[in-house]
Coordinates of C-alpha atoms and ligand atoms in Angstrom, one line a residue:
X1189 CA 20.6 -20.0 -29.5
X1190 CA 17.9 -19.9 -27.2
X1191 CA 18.1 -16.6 -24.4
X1192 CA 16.6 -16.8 -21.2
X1193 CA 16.0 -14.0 -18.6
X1194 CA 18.4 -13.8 -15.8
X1195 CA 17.3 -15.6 -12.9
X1196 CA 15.4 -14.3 -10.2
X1197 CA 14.4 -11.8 -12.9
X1198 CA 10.9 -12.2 -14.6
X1199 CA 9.0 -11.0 -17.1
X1200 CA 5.9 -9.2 -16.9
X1201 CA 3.2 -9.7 -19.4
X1202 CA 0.7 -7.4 -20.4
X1203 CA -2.6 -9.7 -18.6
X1204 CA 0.3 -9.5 -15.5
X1205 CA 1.0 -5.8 -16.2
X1206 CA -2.7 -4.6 -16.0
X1207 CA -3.0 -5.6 -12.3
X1208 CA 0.3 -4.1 -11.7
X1209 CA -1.0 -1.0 -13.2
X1210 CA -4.5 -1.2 -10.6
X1211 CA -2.0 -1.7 -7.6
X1212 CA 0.3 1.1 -8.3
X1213 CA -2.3 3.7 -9.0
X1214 CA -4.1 2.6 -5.9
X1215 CA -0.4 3.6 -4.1
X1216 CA -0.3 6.6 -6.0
X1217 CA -3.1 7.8 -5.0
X1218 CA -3.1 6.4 -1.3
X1219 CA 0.2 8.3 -1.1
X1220 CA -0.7 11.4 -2.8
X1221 CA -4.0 11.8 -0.1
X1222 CA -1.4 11.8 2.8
X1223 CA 0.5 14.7 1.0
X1224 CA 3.8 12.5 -0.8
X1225 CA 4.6 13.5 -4.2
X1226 CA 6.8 11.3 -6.5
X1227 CA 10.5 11.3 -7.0
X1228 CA 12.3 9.4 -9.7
X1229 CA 15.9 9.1 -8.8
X1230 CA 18.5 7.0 -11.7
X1231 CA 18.4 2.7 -10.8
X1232 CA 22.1 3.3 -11.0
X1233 CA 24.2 5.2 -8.3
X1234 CA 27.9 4.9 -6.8
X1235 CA 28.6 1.7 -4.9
X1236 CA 29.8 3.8 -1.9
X1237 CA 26.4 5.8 -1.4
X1238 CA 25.4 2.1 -0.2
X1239 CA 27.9 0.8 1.4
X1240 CA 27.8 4.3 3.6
X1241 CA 24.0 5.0 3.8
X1242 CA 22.9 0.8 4.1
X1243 CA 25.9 0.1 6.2
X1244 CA 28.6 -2.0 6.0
X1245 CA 27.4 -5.3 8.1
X1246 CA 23.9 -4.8 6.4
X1247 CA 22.9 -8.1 4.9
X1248 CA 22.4 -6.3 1.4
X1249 CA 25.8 -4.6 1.3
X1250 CA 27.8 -7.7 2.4
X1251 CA 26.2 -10.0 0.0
X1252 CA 23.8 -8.9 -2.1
X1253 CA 25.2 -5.9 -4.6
X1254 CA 25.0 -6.2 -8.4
X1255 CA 27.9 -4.1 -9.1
X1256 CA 29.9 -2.6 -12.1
X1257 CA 32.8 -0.3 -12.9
X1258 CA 32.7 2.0 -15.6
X1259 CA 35.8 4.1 -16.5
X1260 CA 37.2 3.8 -12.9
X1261 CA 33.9 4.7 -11.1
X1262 CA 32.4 1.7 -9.1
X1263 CA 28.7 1.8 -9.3
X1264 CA 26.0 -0.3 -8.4
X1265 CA 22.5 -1.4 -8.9
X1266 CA 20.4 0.4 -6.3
X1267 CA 19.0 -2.8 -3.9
X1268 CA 16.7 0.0 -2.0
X1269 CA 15.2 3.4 -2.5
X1270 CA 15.9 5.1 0.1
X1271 CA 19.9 6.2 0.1
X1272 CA 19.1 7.3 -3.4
X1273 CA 16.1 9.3 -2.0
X1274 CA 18.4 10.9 0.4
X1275 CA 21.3 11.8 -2.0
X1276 CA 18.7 13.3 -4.0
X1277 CA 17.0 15.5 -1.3
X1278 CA 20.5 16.5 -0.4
X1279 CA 21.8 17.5 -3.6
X1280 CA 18.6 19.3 -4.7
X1281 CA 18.5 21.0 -0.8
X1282 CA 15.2 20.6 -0.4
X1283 CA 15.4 21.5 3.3
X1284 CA 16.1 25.0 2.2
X1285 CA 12.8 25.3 0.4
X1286 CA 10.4 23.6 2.8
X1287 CA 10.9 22.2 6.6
X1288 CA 8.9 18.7 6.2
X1289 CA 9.1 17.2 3.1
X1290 CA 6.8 13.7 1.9
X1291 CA 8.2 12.0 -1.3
X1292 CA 7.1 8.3 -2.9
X1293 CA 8.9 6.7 -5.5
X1294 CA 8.1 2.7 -7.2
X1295 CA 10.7 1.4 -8.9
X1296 CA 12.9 -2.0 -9.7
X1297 CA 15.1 -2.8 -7.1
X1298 CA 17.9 -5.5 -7.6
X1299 CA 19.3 -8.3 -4.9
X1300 CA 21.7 -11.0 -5.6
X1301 CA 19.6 -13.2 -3.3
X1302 CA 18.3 -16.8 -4.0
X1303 CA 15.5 -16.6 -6.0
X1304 CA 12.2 -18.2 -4.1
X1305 CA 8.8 -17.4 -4.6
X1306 CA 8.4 -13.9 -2.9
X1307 CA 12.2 -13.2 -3.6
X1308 CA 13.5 -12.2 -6.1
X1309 CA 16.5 -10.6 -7.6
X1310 CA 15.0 -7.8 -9.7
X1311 CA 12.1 -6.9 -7.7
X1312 CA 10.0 -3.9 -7.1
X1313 CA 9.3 -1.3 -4.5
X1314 CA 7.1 1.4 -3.7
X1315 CA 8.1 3.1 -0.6
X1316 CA 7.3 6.9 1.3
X1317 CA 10.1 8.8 2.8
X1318 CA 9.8 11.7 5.4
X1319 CA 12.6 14.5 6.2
X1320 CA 12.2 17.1 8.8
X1321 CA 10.0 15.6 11.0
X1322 CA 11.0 14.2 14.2
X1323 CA 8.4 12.5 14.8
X1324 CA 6.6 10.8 16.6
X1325 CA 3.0 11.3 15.5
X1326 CA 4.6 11.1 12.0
X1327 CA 5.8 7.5 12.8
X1328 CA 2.2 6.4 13.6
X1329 CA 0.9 8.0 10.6
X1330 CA 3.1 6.9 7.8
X1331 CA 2.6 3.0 9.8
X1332 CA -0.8 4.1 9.6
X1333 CA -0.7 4.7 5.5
X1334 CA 1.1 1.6 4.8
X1335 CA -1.3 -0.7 7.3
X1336 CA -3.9 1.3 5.4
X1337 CA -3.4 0.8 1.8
X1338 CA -3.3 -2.5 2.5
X1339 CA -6.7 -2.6 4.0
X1340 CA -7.8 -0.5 1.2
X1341 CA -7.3 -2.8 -1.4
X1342 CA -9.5 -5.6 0.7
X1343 CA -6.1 -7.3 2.4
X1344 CA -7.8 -8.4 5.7
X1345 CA -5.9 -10.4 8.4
X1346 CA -2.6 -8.2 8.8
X1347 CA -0.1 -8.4 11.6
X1348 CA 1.5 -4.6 12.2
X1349 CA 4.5 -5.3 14.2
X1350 CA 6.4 -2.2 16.1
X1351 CA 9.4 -2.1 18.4
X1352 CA 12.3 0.8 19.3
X1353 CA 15.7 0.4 19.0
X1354 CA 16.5 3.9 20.2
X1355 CA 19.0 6.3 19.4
X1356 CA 23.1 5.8 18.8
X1357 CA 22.8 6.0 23.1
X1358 CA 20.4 3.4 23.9
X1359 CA 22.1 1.3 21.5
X1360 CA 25.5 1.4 21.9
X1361 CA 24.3 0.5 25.7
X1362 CA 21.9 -2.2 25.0
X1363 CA 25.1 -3.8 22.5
X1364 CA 27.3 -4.2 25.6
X1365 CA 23.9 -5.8 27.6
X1366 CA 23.4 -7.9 24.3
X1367 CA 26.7 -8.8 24.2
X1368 CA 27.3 -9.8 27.3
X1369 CA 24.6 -11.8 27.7
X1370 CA 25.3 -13.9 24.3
X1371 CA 29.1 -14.5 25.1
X1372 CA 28.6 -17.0 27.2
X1373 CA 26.3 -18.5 24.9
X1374 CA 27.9 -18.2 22.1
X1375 CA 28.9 -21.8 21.3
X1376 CA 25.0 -22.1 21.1
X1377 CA 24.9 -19.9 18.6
X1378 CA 25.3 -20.1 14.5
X1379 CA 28.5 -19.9 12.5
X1380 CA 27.2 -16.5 11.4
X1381 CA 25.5 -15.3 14.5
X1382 CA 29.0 -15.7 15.9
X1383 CA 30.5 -13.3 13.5
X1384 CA 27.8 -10.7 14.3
X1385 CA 28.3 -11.1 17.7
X1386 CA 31.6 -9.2 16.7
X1387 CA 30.3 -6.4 14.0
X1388 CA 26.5 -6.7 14.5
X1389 CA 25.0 -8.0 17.7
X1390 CA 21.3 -6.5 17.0
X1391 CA 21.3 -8.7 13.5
X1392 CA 21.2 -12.0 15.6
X1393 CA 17.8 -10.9 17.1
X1394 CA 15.9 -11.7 14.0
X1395 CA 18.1 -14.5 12.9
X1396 CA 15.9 -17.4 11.1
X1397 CA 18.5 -20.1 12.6
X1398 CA 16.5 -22.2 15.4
X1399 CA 19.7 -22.6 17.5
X1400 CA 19.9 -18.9 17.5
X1401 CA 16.3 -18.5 18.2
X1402 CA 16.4 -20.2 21.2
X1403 CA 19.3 -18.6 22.7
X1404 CA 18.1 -15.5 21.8
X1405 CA 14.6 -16.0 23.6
X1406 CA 15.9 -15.3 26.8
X1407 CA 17.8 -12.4 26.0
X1408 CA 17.1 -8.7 27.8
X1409 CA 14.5 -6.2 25.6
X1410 CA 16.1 -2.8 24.0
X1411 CA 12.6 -1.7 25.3
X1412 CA 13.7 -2.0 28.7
X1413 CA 17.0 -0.3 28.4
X1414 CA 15.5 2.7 26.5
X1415 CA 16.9 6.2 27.6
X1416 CA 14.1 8.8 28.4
X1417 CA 13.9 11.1 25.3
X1418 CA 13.5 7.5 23.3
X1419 CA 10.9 6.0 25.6
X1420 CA 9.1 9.4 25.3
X1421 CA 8.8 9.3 21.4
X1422 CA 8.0 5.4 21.8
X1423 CA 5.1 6.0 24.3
X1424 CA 4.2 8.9 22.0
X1425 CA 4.4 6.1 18.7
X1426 CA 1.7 4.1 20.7
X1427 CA -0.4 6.7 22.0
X1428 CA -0.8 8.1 18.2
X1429 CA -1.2 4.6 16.6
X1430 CA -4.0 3.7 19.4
X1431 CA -5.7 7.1 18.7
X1432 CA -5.4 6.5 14.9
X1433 CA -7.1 2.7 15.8
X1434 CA -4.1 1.0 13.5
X1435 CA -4.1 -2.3 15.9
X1436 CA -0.1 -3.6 16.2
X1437 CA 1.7 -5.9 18.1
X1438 CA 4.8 -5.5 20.2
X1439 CA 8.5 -7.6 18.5
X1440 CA 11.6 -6.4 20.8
X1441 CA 13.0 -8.7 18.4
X1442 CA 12.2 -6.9 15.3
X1443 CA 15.6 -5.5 14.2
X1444 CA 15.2 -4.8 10.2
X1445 CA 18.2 -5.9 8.2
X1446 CA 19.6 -2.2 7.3
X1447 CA 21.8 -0.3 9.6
X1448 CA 20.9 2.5 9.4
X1449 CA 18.1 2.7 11.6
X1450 CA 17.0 4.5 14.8
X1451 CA 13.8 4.6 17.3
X1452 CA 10.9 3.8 15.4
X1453 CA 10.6 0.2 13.4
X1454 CA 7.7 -1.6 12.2
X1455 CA 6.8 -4.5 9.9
X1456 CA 3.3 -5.3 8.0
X1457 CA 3.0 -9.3 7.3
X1458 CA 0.0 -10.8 5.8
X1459 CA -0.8 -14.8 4.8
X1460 CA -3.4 -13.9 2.2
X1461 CA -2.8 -15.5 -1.2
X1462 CA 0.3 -17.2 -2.4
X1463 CA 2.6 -15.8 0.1
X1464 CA 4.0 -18.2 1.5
X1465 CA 7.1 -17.8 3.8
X1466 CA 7.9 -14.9 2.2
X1467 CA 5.4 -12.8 4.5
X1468 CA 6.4 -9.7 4.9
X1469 CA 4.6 -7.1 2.6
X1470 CA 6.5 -4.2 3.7
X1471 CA 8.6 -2.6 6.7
X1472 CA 10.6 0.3 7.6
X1473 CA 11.8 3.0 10.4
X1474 CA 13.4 6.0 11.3
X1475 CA 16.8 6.8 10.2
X1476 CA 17.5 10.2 12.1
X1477 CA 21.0 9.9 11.4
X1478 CA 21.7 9.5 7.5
X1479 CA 21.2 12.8 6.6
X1480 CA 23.9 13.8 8.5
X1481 CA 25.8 11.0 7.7
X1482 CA 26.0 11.9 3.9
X1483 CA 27.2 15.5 5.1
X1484 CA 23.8 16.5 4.9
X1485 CA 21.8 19.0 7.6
X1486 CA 21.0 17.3 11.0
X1487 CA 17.7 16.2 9.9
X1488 CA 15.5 13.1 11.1
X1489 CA 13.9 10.8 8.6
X1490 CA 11.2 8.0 8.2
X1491 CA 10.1 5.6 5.4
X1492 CA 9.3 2.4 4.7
X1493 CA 9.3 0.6 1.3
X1494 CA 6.5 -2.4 0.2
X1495 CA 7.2 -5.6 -1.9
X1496 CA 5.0 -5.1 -5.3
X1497 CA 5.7 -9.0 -6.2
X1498 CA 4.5 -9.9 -2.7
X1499 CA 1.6 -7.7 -2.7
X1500 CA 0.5 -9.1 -5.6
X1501 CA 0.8 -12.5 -5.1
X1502 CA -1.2 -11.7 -1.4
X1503 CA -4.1 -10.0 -3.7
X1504 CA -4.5 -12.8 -6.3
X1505 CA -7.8 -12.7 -8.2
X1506 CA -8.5 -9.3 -5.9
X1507 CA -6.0 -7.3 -8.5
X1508 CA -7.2 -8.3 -11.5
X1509 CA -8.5 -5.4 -13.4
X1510 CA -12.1 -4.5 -14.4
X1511 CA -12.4 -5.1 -18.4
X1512 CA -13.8 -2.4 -20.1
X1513 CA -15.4 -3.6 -23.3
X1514 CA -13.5 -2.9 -26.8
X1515 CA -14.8 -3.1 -30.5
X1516 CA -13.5 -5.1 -33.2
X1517 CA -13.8 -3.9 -37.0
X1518 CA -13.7 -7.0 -39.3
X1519 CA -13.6 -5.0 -42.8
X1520 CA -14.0 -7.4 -46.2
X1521 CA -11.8 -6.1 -49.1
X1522 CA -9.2 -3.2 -49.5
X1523 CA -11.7 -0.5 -49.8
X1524 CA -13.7 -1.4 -46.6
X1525 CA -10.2 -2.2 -45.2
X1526 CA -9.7 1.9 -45.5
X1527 CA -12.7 2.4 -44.1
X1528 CA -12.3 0.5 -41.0
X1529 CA -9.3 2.7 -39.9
X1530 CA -11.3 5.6 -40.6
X1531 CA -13.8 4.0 -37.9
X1532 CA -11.5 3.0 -35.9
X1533 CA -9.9 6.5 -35.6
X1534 CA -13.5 7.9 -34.8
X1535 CA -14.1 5.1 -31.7
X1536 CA -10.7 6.0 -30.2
X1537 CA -11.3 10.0 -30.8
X1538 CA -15.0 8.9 -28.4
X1539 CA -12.4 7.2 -26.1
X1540 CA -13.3 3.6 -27.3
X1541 CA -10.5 1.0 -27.8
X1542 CA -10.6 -0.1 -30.9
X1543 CA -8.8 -2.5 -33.2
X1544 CA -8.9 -3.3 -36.9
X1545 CA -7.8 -6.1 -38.4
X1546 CA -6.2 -5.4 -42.1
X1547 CA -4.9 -8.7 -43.1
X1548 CA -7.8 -9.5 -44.9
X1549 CA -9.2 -13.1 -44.5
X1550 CA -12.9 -14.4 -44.2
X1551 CA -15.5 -13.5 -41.8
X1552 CA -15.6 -17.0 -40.4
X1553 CA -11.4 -15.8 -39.5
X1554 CA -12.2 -12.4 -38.5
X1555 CA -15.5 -13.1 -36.0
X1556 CA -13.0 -16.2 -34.3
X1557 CA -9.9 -13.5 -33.8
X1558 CA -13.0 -10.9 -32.3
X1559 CA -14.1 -13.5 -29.6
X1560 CA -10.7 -14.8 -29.0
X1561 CA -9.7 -11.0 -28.1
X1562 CA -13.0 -10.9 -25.8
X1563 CA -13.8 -7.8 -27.9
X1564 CA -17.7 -6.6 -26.9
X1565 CA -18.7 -5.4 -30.9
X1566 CA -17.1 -6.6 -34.0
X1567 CA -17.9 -4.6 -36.5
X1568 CA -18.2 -6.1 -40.4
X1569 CA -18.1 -4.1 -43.3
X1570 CA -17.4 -4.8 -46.8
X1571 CA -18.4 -3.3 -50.2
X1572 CA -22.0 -3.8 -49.9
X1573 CA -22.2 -1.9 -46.3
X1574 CA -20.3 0.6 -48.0
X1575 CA -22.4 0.9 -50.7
X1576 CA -25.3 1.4 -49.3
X1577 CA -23.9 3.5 -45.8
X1578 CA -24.1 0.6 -43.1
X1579 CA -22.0 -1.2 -40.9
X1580 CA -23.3 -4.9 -39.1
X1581 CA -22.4 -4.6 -35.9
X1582 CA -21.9 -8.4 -33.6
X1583 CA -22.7 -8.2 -30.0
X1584 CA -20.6 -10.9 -29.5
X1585 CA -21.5 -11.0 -25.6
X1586 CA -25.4 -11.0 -26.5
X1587 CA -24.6 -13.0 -29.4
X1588 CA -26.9 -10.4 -31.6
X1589 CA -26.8 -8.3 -34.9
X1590 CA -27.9 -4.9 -35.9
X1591 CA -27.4 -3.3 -38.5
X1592 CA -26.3 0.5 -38.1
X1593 CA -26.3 4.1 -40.2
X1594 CA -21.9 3.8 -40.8
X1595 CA -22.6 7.8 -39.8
X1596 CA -24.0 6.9 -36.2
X1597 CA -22.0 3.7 -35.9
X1598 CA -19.2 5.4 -33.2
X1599 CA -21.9 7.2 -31.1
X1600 CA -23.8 4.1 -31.0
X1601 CA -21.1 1.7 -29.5
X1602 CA -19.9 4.0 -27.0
X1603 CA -22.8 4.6 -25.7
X1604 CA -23.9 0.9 -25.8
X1605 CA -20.1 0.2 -23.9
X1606 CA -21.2 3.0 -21.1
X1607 CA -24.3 1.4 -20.6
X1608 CA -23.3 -1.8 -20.1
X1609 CA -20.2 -0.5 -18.0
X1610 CA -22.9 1.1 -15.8
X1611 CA -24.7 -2.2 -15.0
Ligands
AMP53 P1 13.5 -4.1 2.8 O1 14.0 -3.0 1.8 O2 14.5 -5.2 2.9 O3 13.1 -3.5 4.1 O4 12.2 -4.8 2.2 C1 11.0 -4.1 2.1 C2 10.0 -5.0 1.3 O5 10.5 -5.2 0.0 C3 9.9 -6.4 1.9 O6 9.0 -6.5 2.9 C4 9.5 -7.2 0.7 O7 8.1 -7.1 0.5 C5 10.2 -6.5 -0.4 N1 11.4 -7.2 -0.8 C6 12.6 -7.1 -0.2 N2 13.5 -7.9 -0.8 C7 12.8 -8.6 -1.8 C8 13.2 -9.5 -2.8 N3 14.4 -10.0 -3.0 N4 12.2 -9.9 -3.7 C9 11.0 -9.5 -3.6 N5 10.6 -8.6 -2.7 C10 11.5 -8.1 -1.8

């Protein structure tokens, strides 16, 4: 019996891995210079935290759950990071300890969707939230991190799209303007834009469907309907993001596909790479209300969460990882065999990577398994070297041979490796 991995969830090996490893420092750090430290919250949490926090009519809640009961609890695989975020600022009442607080988190996130490239349904995250801060100087700032971190790791080209949907006020109004002007449309519209005309009017702004689209075109801006205190903090979002110089662009049709949000949206897309239709890198907004919502303190929030898988596939080539060289030790019988892992041991102790290869075999094997593992030195030793208290060392880049005192051998190849790093 042959197994398979699920679909739309993949493997990751180790050539694969590395680059992940580049990218996620890079975030790490990125985040870490803007003041977020990282929170690790379980991949498993109870269904309802996201069917409350995500929202009912969300997209992800409707269809797109993988969930489970265990001994009458009904849990689920998280699909985002930030209700578990939340629950976990809540229940460790971090508001009580410091008035803003700036947490990152990268992790697997899961979504029964169709698989596509750029979609996936084990997928990965790294995301920022903010609590405490109402923004809206924090708004441009986090858009600014994300826009930035892109740029930082040489993404050129990318579209930073903004819009408002203002608070519960503004939107309950501009639901009733939205409605009202769909209805008599509504024959136009999708099967499915018709039902959200019912429990979630705001989702048919960003609907893919081209009938849609073009009813939609002509339909009245939430920017024009804003109430003051909302067009205040979206002037103040513009004014910060101009004086920051983080160029964006205008949607009044971006809406987001969670519920839960408030004021501030924004988007980052990019067609670098292998993208494809799948261009979004990474989005988010405010959510002033969740907090509350989960019986929380009355507390305004803001984060946004980025695709790894699509980031990656944007950076090709760009992520791949700078080799450093490695050594090799080929050693010819059982007692050299002892003395490679003593050598070994003594590279890695100098912060070389080493390997030694014990299964014996000759030369001609050992030097082919060297250069097929792109190792910099092999080092061969057999009773002879031993004897007289030498290794030969391969430069198998140079395509040269030395032969070296075995007591110097470790100094020598690091600091042959740093030298040639240094070039
Ligand atoms: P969302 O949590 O839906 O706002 O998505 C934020 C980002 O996560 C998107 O811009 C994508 O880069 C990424 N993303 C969302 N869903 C998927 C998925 N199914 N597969 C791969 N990446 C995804």
């Amino acid at each position: 019996m042959q197994f398979r991995a699920v679909k739309g969830m993949n493997d990751l090996l180790p050539e694969e891995t590395e680059r992940w490893q580049r990218v996620e420092s890079a975030f790490r750090r990125h985040a870490g210079l803007y003041g977020y430290s990282e929170v690790r919250t379980p991949i498993v949490e109870a269904l309802e935290l996201f069917v409350h926090a995500t929202g009912e009519t969300s997209e992800v809640v409707e269809k797109q759950m993988f969930e489970m009961e265990r001994s009458g609890e009904r849990l689920a695989l998280r699909p985002e990071g930030t209700p578990g975020s939340a629950r976990a600022f809540l229940n460790a009442s971090r508001h009580a300890r410091e008035p803003v607080t700036r947490w990152y988190y990268l992790g697997q996130m899961f979504r029964a969707e169709q698989p596509q490239r750029g979609r996936y349904r084990q997928f990965n995250q790294a995301g920022c939230e903010l609590y405490g801060d109402p923004g809206p100087l924090c708004d441009a700032e986090l858009i600014g991190l994300l826009a930035g971190f892109f740029q930082e790791l040489g993404l050129r080209d990318l579209d930073v799209l903004i819009n408002s949907i203002g608070g519960p006020g503004t939107r309950a109004r501009y639901r009733e303007t939205l409605v009202a002007y769909l209805t008599p449309h509504k024959d136009a519209l999708s099967e499915h834009a018709q039902r959200r005309l019912l429990d979630n009017p705001l989702r048919i702004l960003d609907s893919k469907s081209t009938k849609d689209r073009e009813v939609v075109a002509g339909a009245p801006s939430i920017l024009d309907v804003l109430d003051d205190a909302d067009r205040e903090h979206w002037d103040g979002l513009r004014r910060a993001l101009d004086a920051l110089g983080v160029q964006y662009r205008v949607v009044p049709g971006l809406v987001r596909g969670l519920d839960y949000y408030t004021r501030t949206l924004f988007e980052v897309q990019s067609n670098a790479g292998e993208l494809g239709a799948q261009n979004t890198l990474g989005g988010g907004g405010r959510y002033d209300g969740m907090l509350k919502g989960m019986g929380g303190p009355d507390l305004p929030a803001i984060g946004f969460a980025l695709g790894m898988e699509r980031l990656l596939l944007a950076l090709g080539d760009a992520a791949a990882p700078v080799k450093e060289g490695h050594c090799f030790i080929a050693p010819l019988g059982d007692r050299a065999a002892l003395e490679g892992l003593k050598l070994a041991n003594e590279l890695r102790a100098l912060g070389v990577r080493a390997e030694v290869d014990g299964r014996g075999g000759s030369l001609k094997s050992l030097l082919r398994r060297a250069s097929g593992l792109e190792a910099r030195y092999c080092v061969v030793l057999g009773d002879n070297e031993l004897d007289r208290g030498i290794v030969q060392v391969k430069n198998l880049a140079a395509h040269s041979q030395e032969e070296l005192p075995r007591a110097e051998v470790a100094a020598r190849l690091r600091a042959g490796l740093t030298r040639e790093a240094g070039r």
